[in-house]
Short mmCIF file of C-alpha atoms in Angstrom, two decimals:
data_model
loop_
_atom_site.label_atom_id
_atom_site.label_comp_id
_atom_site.label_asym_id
_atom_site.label_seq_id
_atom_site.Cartn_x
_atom_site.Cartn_y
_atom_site.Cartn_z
CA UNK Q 1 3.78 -92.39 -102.98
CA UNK Q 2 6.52 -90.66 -104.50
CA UNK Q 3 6.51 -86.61 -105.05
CA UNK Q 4 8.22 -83.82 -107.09
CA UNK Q 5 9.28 -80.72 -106.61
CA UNK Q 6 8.34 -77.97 -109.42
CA UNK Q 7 9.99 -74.65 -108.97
CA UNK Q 8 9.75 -71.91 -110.82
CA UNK Q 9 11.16 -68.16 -110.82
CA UNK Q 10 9.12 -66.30 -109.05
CA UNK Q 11 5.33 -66.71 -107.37
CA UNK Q 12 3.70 -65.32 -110.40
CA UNK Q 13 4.73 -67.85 -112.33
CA UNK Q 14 3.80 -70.89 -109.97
CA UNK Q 15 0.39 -69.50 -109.78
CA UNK Q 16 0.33 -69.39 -113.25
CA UNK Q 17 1.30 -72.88 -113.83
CA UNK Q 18 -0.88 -74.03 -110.59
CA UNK Q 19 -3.90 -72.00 -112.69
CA UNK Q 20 -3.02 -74.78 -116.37
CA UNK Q 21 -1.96 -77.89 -114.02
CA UNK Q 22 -5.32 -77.53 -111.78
CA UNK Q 23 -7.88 -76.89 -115.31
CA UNK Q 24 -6.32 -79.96 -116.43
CA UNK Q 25 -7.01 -82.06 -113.63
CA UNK Q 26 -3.72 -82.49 -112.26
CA UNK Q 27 -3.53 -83.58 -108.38
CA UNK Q 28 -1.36 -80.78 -107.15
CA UNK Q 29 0.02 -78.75 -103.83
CA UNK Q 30 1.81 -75.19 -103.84
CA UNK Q 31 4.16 -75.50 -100.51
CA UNK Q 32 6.97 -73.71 -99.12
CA UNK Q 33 10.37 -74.02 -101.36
CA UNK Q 34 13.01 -75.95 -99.11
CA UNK Q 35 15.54 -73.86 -98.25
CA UNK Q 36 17.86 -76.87 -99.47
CA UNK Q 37 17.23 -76.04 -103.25
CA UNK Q 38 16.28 -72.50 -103.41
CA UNK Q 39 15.59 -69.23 -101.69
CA UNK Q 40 14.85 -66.95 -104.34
CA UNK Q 41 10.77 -68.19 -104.90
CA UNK Q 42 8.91 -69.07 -101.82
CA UNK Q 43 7.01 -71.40 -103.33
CA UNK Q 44 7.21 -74.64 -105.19
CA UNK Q 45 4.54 -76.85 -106.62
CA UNK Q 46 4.27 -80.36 -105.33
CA UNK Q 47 2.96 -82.79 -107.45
CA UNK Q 48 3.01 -86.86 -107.81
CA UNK Q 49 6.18 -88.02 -109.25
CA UNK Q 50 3.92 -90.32 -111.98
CA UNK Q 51 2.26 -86.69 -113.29
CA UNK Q 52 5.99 -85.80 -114.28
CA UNK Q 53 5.44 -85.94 -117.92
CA UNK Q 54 2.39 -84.61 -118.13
CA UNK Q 55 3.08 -81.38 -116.21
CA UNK Q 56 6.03 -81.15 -118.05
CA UNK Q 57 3.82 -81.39 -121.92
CA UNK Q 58 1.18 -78.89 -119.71
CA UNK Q 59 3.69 -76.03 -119.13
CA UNK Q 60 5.83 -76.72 -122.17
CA UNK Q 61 4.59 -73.15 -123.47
CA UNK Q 62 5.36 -71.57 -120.21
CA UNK Q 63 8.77 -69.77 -121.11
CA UNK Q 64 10.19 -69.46 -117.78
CA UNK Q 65 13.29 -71.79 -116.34
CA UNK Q 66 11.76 -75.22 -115.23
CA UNK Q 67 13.22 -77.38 -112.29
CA UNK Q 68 12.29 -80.13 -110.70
CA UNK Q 69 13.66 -81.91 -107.79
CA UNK Q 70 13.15 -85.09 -105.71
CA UNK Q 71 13.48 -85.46 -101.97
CA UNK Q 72 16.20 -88.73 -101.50
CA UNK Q 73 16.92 -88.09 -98.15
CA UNK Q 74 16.24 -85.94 -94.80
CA UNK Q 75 16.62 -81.83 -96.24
CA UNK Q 76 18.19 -83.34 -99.68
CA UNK Q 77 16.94 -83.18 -102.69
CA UNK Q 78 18.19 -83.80 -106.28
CA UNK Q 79 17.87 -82.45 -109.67
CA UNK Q 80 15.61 -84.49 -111.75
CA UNK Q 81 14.96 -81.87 -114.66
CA UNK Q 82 15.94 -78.65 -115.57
CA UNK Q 83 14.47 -77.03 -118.62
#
């Protein structure tokens, strides 16, 4: 199974989104953020690469900075979205 990467600005506003994605049913795990793609927030939300659109529609009204990576290889990770 393939996974994403969600991160957000700061751990307010991954709790916030975990708080939306979880009441709408969405399969979901808050981890630690890789140091690969960020150290600012500790924490990222990991979530089923097939959900992407949907957590994307979910949070649309959450006005913070959106990114979202995938893990291609051993501590690397690309940019999929940023919004």
């Amino acid at each position: 199974m393939n996974y994403y990467l969600l991160l957000l600005p700061s751990v307010h506003d991954v709790m916030k989104a975990e708080k939306i994605l979880l009441n709408a049913g969405v399969n979901l795990n808050v981890i630690a953020t890789p140091r690969e793609i960020s150290h600012n927030c500790g924490v990222v939300i990991r979530f089923e690469s097939s959900n992407l659109h949907k957590l994307l529609a979910l949070l649309e009204e959450l006005p913070v900075e959106k990114k979202v990576f995938k893990k291609v290889d051993d501590n690397v990770y690309v940019e999929v979205i940023q919004e």
